[in-house]
mmCIF file of C-alpha atoms and ligand atoms in Angstrom:
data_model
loop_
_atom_site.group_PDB
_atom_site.id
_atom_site.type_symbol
_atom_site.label_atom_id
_atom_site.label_comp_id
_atom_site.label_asym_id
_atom_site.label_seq_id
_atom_site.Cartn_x
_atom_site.Cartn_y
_atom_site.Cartn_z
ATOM 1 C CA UNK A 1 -22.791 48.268 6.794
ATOM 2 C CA UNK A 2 -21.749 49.498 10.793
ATOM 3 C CA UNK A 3 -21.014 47.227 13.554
ATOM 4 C CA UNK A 4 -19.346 43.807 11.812
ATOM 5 C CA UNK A 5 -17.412 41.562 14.153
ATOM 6 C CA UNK A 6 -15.062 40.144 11.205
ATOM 7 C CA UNK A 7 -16.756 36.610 12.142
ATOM 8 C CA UNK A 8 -19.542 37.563 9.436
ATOM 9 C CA UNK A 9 -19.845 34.390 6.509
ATOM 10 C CA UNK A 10 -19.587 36.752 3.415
ATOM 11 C CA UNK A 11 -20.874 35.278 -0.165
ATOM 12 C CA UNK A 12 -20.357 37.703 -3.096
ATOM 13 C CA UNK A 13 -21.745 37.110 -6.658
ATOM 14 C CA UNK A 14 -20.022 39.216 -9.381
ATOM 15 C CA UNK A 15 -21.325 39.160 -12.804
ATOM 16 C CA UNK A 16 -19.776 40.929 -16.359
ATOM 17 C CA UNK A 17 -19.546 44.436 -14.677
ATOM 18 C CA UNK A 18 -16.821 43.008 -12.337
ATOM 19 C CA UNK A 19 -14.689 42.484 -15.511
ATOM 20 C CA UNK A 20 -16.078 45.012 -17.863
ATOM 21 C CA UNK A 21 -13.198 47.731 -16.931
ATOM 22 C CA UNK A 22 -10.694 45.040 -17.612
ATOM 23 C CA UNK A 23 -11.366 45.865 -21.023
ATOM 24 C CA UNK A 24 -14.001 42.426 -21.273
ATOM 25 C CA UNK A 25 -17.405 43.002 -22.654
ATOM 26 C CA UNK A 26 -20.234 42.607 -20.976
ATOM 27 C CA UNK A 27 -23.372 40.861 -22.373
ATOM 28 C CA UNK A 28 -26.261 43.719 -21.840
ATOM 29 C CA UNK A 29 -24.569 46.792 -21.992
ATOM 30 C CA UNK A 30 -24.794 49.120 -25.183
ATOM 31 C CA UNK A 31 -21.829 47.084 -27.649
ATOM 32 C CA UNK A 32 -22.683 44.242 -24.878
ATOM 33 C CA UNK A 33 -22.128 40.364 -26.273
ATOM 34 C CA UNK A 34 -25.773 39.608 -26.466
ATOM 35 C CA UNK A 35 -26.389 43.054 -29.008
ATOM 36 C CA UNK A 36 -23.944 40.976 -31.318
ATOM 37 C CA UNK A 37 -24.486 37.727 -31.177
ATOM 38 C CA UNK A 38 -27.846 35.705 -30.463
ATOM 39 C CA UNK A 39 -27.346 34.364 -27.578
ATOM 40 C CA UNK A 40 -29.589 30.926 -28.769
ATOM 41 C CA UNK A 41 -27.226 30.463 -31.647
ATOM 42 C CA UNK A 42 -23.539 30.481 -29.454
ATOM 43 C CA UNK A 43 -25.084 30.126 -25.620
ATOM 44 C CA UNK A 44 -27.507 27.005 -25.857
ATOM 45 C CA UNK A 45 -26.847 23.093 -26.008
ATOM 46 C CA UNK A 46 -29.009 23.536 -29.228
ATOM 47 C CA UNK A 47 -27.089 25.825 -30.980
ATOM 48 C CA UNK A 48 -23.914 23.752 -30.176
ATOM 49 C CA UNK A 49 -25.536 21.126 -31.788
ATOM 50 C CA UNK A 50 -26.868 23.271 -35.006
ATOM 51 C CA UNK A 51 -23.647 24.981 -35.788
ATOM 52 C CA UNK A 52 -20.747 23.952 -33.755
ATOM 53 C CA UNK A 53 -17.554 25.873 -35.593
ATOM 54 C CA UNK A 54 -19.654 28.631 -34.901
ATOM 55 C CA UNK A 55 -20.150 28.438 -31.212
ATOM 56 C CA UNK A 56 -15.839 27.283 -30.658
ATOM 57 C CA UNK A 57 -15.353 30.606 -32.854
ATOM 58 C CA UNK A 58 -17.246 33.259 -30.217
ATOM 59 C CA UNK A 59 -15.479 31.171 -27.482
ATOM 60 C CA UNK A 60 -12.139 31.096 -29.264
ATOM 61 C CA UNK A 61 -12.670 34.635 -29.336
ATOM 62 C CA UNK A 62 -13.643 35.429 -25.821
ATOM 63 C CA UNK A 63 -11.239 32.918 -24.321
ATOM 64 C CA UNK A 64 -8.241 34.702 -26.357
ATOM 65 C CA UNK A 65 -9.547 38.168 -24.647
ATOM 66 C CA UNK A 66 -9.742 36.723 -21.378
ATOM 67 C CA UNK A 67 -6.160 35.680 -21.515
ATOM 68 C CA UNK A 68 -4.821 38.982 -22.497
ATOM 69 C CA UNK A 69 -7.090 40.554 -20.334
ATOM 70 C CA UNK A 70 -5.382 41.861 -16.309
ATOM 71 C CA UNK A 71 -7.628 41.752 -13.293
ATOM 72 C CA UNK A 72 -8.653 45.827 -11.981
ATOM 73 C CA UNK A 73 -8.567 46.953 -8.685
ATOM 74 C CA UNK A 74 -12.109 45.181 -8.246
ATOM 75 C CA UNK A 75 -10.825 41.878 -8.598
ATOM 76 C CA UNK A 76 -7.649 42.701 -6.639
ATOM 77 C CA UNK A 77 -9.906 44.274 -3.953
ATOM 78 C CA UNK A 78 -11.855 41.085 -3.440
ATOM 79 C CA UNK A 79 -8.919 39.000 -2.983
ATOM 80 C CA UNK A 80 -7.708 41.092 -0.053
ATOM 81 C CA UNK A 81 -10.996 40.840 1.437
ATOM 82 C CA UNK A 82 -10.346 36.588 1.481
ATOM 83 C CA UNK A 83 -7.185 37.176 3.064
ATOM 84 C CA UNK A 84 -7.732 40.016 5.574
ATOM 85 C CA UNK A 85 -11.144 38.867 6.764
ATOM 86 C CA UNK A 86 -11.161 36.813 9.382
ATOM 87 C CA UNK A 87 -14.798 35.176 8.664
ATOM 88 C CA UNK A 88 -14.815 33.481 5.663
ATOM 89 C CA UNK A 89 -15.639 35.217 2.429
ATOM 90 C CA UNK A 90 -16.953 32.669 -0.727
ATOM 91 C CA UNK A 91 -16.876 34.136 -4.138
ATOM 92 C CA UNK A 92 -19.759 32.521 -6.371
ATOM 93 C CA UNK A 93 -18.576 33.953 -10.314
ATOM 94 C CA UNK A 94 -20.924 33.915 -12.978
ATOM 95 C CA UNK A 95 -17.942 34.835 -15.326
ATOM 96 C CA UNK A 96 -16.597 32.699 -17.275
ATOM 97 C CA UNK A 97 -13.216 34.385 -17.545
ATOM 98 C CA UNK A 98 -10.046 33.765 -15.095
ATOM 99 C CA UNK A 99 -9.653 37.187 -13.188
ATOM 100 C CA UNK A 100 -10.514 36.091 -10.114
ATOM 101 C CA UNK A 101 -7.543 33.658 -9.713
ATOM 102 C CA UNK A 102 -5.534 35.715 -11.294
ATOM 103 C CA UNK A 103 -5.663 38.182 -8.474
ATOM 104 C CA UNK A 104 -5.101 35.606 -6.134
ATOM 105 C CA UNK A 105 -8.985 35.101 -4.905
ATOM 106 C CA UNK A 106 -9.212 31.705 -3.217
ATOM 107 C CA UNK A 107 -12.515 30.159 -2.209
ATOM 108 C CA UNK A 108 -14.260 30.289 -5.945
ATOM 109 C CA UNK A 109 -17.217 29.146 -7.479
ATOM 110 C CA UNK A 110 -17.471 29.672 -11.382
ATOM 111 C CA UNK A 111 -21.152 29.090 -11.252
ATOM 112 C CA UNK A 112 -21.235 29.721 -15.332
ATOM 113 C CA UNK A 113 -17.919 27.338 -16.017
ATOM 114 C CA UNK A 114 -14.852 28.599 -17.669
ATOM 115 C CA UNK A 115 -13.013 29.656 -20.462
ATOM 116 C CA UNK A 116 -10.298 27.873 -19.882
ATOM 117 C CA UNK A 117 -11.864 24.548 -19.323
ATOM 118 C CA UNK A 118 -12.617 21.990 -22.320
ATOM 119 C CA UNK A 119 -14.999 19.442 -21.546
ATOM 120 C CA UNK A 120 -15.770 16.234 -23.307
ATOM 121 C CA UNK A 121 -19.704 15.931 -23.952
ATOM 122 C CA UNK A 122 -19.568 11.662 -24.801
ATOM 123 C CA UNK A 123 -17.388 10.757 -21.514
ATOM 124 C CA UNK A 124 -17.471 13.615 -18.967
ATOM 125 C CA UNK A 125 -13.864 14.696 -19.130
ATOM 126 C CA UNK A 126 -12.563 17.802 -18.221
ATOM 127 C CA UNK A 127 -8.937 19.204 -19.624
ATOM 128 C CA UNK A 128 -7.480 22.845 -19.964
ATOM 129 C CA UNK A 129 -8.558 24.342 -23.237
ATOM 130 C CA UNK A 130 -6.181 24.953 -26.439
ATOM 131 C CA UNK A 131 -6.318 28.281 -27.443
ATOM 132 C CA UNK A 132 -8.463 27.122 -30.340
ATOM 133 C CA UNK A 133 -10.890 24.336 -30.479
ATOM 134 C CA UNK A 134 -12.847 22.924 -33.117
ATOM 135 C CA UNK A 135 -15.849 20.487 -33.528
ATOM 136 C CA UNK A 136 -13.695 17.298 -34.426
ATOM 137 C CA UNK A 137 -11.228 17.660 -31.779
ATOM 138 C CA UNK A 138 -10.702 13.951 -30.364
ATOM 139 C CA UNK A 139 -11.526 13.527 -26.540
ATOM 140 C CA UNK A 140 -7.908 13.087 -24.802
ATOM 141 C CA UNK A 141 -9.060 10.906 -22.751
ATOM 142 C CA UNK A 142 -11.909 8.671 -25.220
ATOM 143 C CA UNK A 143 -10.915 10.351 -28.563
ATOM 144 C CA UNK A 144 -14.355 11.006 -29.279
ATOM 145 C CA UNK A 145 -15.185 14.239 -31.581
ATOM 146 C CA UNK A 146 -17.212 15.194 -28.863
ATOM 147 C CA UNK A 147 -15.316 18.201 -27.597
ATOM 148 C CA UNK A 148 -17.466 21.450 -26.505
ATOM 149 C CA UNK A 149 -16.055 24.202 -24.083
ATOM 150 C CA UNK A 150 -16.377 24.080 -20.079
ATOM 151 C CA UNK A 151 -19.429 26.686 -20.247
ATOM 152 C CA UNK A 152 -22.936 26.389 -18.889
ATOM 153 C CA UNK A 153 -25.311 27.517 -21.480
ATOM 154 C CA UNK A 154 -29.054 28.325 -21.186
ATOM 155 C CA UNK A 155 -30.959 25.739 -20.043
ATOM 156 C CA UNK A 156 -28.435 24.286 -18.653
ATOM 157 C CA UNK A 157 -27.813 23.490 -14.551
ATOM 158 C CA UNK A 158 -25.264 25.707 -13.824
ATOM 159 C CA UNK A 159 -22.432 23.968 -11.375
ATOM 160 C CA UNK A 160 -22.586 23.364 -8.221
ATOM 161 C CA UNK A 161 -25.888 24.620 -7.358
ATOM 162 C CA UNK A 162 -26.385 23.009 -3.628
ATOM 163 C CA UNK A 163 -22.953 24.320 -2.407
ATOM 164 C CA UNK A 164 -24.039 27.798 -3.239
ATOM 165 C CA UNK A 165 -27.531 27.528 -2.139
ATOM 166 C CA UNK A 166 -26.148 25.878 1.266
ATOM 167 C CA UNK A 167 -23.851 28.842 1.566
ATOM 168 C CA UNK A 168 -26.605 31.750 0.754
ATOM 169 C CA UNK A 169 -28.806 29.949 3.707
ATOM 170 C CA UNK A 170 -25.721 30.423 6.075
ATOM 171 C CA UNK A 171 -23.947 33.975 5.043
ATOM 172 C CA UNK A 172 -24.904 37.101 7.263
ATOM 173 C CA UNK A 173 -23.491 39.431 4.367
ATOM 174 C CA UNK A 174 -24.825 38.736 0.402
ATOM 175 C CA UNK A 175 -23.154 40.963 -1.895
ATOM 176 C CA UNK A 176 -23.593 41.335 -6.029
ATOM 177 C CA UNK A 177 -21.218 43.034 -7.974
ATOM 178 C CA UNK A 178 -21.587 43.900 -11.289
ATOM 179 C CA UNK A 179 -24.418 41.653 -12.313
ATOM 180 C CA UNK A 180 -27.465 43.128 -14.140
ATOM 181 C CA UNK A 181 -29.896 40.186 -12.601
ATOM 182 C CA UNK A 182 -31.270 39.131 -15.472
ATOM 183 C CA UNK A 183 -30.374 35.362 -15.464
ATOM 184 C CA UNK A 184 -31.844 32.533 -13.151
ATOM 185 C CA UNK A 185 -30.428 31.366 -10.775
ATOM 186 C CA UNK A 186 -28.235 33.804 -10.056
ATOM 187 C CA UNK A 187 -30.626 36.663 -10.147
ATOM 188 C CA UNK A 188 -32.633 35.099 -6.936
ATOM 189 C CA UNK A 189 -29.960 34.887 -5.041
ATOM 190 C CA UNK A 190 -30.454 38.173 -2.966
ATOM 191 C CA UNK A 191 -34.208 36.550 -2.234
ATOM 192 C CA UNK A 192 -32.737 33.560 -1.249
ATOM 193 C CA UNK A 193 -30.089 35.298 1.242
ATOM 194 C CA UNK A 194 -31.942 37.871 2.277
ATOM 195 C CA UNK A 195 -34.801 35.152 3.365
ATOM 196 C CA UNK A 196 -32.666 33.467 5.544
ATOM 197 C CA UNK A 197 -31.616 36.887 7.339
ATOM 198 C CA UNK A 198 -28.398 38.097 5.322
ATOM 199 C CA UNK A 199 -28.101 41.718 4.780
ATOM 200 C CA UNK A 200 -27.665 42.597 0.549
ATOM 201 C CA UNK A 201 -25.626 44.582 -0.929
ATOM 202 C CA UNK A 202 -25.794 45.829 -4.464
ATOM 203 C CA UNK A 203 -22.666 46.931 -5.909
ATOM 204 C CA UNK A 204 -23.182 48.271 -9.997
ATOM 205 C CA UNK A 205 -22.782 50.677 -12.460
ATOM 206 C CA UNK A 206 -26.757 51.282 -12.473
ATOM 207 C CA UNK A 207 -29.214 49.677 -10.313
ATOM 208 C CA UNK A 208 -30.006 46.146 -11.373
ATOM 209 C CA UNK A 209 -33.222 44.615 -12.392
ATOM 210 C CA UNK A 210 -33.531 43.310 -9.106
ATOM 211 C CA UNK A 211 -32.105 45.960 -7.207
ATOM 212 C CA UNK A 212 -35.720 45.684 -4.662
ATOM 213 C CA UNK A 213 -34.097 42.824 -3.149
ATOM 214 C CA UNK A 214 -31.388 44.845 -1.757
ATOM 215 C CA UNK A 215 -30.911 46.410 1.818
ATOM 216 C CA UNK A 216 -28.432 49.038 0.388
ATOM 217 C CA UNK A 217 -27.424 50.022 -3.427
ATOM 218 C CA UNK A 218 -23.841 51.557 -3.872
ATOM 219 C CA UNK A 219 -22.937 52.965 -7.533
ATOM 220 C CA UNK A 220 -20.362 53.339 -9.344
ATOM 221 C CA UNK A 221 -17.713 51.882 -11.612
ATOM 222 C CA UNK A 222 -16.454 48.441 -9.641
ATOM 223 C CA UNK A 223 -12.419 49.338 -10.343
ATOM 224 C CA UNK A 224 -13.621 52.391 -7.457
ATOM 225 C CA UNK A 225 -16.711 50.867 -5.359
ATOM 226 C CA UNK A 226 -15.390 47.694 -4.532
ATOM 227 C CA UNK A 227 -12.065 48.801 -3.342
ATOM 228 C CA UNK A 228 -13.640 51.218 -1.271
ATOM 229 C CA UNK A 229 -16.519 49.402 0.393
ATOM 230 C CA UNK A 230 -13.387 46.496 0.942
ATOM 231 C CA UNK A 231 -11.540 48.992 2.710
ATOM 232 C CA UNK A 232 -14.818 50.409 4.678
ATOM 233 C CA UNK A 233 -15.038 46.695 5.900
ATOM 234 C CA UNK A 234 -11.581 46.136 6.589
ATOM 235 C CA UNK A 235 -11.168 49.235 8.878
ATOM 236 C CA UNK A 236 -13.995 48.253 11.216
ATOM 237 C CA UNK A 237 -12.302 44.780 11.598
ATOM 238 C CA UNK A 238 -8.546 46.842 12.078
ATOM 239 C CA UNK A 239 -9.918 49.032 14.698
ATOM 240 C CA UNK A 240 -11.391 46.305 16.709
ATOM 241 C CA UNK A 241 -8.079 45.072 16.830
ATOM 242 C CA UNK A 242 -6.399 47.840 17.598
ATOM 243 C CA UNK A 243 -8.014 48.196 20.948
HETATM 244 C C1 BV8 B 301 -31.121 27.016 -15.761
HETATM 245 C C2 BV8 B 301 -22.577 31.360 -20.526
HETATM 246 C C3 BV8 B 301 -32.371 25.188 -14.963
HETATM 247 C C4 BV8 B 301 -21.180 31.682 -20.341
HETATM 248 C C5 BV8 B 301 -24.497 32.278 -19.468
HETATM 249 C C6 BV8 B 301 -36.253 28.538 -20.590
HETATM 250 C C7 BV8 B 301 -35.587 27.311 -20.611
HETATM 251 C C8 BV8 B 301 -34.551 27.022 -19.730
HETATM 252 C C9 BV8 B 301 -34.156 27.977 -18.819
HETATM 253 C C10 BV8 B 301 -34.800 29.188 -18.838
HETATM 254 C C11 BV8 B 301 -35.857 29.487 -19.682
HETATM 255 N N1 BV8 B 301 -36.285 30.752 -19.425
HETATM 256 C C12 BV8 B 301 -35.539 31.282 -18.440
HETATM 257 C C13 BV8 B 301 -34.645 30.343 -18.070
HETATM 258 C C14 BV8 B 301 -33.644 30.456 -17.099
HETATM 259 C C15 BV8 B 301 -32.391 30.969 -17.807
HETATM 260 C C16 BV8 B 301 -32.471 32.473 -17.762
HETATM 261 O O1 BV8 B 301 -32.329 33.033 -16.700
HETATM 262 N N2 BV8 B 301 -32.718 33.118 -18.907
HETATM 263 C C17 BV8 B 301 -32.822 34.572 -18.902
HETATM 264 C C18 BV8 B 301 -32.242 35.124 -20.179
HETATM 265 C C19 BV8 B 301 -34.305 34.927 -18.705
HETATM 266 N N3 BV8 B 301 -31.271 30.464 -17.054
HETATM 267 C C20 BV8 B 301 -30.673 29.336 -17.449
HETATM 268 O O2 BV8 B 301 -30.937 28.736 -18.470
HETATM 269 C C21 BV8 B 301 -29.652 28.801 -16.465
HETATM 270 N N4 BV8 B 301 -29.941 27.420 -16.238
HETATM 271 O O3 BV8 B 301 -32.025 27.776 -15.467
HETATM 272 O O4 BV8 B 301 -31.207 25.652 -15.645
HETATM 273 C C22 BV8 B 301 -32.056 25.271 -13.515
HETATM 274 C C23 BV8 B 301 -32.591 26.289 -12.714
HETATM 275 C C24 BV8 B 301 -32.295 26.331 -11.383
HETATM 276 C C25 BV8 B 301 -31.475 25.378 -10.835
HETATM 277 C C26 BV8 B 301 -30.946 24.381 -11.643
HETATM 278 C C27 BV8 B 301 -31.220 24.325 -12.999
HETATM 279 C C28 BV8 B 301 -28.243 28.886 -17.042
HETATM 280 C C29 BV8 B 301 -27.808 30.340 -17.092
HETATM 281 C C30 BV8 B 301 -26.358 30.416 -17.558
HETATM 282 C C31 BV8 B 301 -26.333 30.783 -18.993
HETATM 283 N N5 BV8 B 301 -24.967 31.085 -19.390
HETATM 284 N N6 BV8 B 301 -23.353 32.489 -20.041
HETATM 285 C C32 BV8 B 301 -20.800 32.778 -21.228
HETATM 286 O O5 BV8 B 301 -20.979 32.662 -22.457
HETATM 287 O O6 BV8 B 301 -20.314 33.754 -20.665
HETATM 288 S S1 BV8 B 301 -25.346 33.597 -18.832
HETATM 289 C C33 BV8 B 301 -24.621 35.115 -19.215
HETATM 290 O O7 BV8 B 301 -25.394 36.131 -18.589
HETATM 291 C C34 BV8 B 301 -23.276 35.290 -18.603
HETATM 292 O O8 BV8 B 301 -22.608 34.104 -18.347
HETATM 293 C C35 BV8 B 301 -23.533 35.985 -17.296
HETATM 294 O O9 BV8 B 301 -23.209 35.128 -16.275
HETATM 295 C C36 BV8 B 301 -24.984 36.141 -17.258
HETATM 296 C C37 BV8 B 301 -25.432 37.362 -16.525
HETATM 297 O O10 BV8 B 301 -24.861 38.477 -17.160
HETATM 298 P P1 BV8 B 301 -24.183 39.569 -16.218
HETATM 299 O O11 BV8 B 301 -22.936 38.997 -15.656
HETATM 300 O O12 BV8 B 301 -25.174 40.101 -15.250
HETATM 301 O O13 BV8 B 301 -23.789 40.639 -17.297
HETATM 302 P P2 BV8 B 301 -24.761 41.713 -17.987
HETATM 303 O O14 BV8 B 301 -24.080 42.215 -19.196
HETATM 304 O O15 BV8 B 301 -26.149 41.157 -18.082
HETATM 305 O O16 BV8 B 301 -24.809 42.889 -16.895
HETATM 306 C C38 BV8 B 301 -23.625 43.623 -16.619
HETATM 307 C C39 BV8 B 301 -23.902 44.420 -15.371
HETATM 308 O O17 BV8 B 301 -22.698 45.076 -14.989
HETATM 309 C C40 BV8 B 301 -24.940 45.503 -15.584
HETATM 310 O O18 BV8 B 301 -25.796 45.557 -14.446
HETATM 311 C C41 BV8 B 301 -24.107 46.799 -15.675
HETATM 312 O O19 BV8 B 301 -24.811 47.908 -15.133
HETATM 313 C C42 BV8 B 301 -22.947 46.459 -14.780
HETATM 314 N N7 BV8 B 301 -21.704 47.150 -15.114
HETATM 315 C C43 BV8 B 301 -21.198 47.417 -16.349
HETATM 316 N N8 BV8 B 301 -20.002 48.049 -16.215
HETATM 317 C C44 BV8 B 301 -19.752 48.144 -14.882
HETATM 318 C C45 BV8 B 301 -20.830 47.587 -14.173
HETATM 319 N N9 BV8 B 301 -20.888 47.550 -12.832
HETATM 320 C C46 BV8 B 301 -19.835 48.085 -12.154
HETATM 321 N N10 BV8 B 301 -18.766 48.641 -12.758
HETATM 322 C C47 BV8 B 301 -18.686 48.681 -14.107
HETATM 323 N N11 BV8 B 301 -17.608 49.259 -14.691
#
């Protein structure tokens, strides 16, 4: 995209692709999560209930991943962008793991919760999650065996719904990375930019299921894409300034 001031409001959604090359599985891809597990058995409020030792064992396992897992380039990309930009640039995640903090990225939504967040279903409370939990963990804070990880599951309101629907009703830019726009709400929210006048950008591996909504479609594998469309932005804001 030609001709940005650097005042643009930029909102970017990233999605499983974003983290896929730092060695983290996606969920639809061939080998993807969702090919393995059924997602109504470990990623519903009803499975939870049904088998619960099951459900803390696939997110034992995923959050011991996402802590040995590094941010790529993509991730590392996107938190220049938040620092070099000078309009601001919000980053709504749908992943659940910690990669964009850990390259420094600053204004962050994790739409879909958090690995690393526990979350107490009797009184509310949130803590940072052991390594391991299990179903009769005791609530620090009301000891109640009602312990269930920080995640929103299907059927579920993900978090902090208003702020990002506020922010896709303000942003000139909307860009998805790495997000196969399968899952509501999320997957409407190039319809719900692009309504109120942003320009969409679709940044993937393949083009996404919802890839019509888009004003432009770039390809590729994110650890290359993002980086460069970063820099394309960043160089029309340093030449501006140059003059
Ligand atoms: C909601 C938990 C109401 C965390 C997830 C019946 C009853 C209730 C709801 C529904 C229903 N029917 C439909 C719904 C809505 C439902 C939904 O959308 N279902 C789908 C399956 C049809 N949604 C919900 O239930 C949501 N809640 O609707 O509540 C409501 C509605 C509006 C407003 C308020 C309330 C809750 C959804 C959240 C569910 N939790 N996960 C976890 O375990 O991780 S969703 C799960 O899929 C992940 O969290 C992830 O966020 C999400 C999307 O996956 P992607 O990130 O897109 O990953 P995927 O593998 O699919 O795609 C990877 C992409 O990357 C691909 O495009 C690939 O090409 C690309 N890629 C791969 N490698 C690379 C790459 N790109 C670039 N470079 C690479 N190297």
């Amino acid at each position: 995209m030609q001709g940005l001031s650097g005042n643009e409001f930029i909102v970017i959604l990233t999605g499983a692709g974003l983290s896929a090359e730092s060695g983290l599985g996606t969920f639809r891809d061939k080998d993807g999560l969702w090919t393995r597990y059924d997602l109504e058995e470990v990623a519903t409020p009803e499975g939870f209930a049904r088998n619960p030792a099951l459900v803390h064992e696939f997110y034992n396992a995923r959050r011991a991943n996402a802590r040995a897992a590094q941010p790529n380039a993509g991730h590392q990309a996107l938190a220049r962008l938040q620092r070099d930009w000078p309009g601001d640039v919000l980053i709504v995640t749908q992943n659940v793991d910690g990669l964009h903090e850990a390259a420094g990225a600053q204004g962050l939504i994790h739409m879909h919760g958090i690995l690393d967040g526990a979350l107490c279903a009797a009184c509310g409370h949130r803590w940072t999650a052991p390594a391991v939990m299990a179903p009769q963990d005791p609530c620090p804070a009301c000891a109640a065996p009602a312990t269930r990880p920080d995640i929103v599951w299907f059927g579920e309101m993900p978090y902090q719904m208003e702020e990002i629907w506020f922010a896709l009703r303000q942003c000139d830019l909307f860009v998805a990375i790495g997000t196969s726009g399968t899952v509501y709400p999320a997957a409407a929210f190039a319809q719900d930019a692009g309504r109120a006048g942003a320009h969409c950008i679709e940044i993937n591996a393949e083009p996404s299921a919802v890839t019509q909504d888009f004003d432009e479609v770039i390809l590729g594998p994110a650890s290359q894409t993002v980086p460069d469309w970063v820099a394309s932005l960043l160089a029309q804001v340093t030449r501006k300034a140059d003059r």
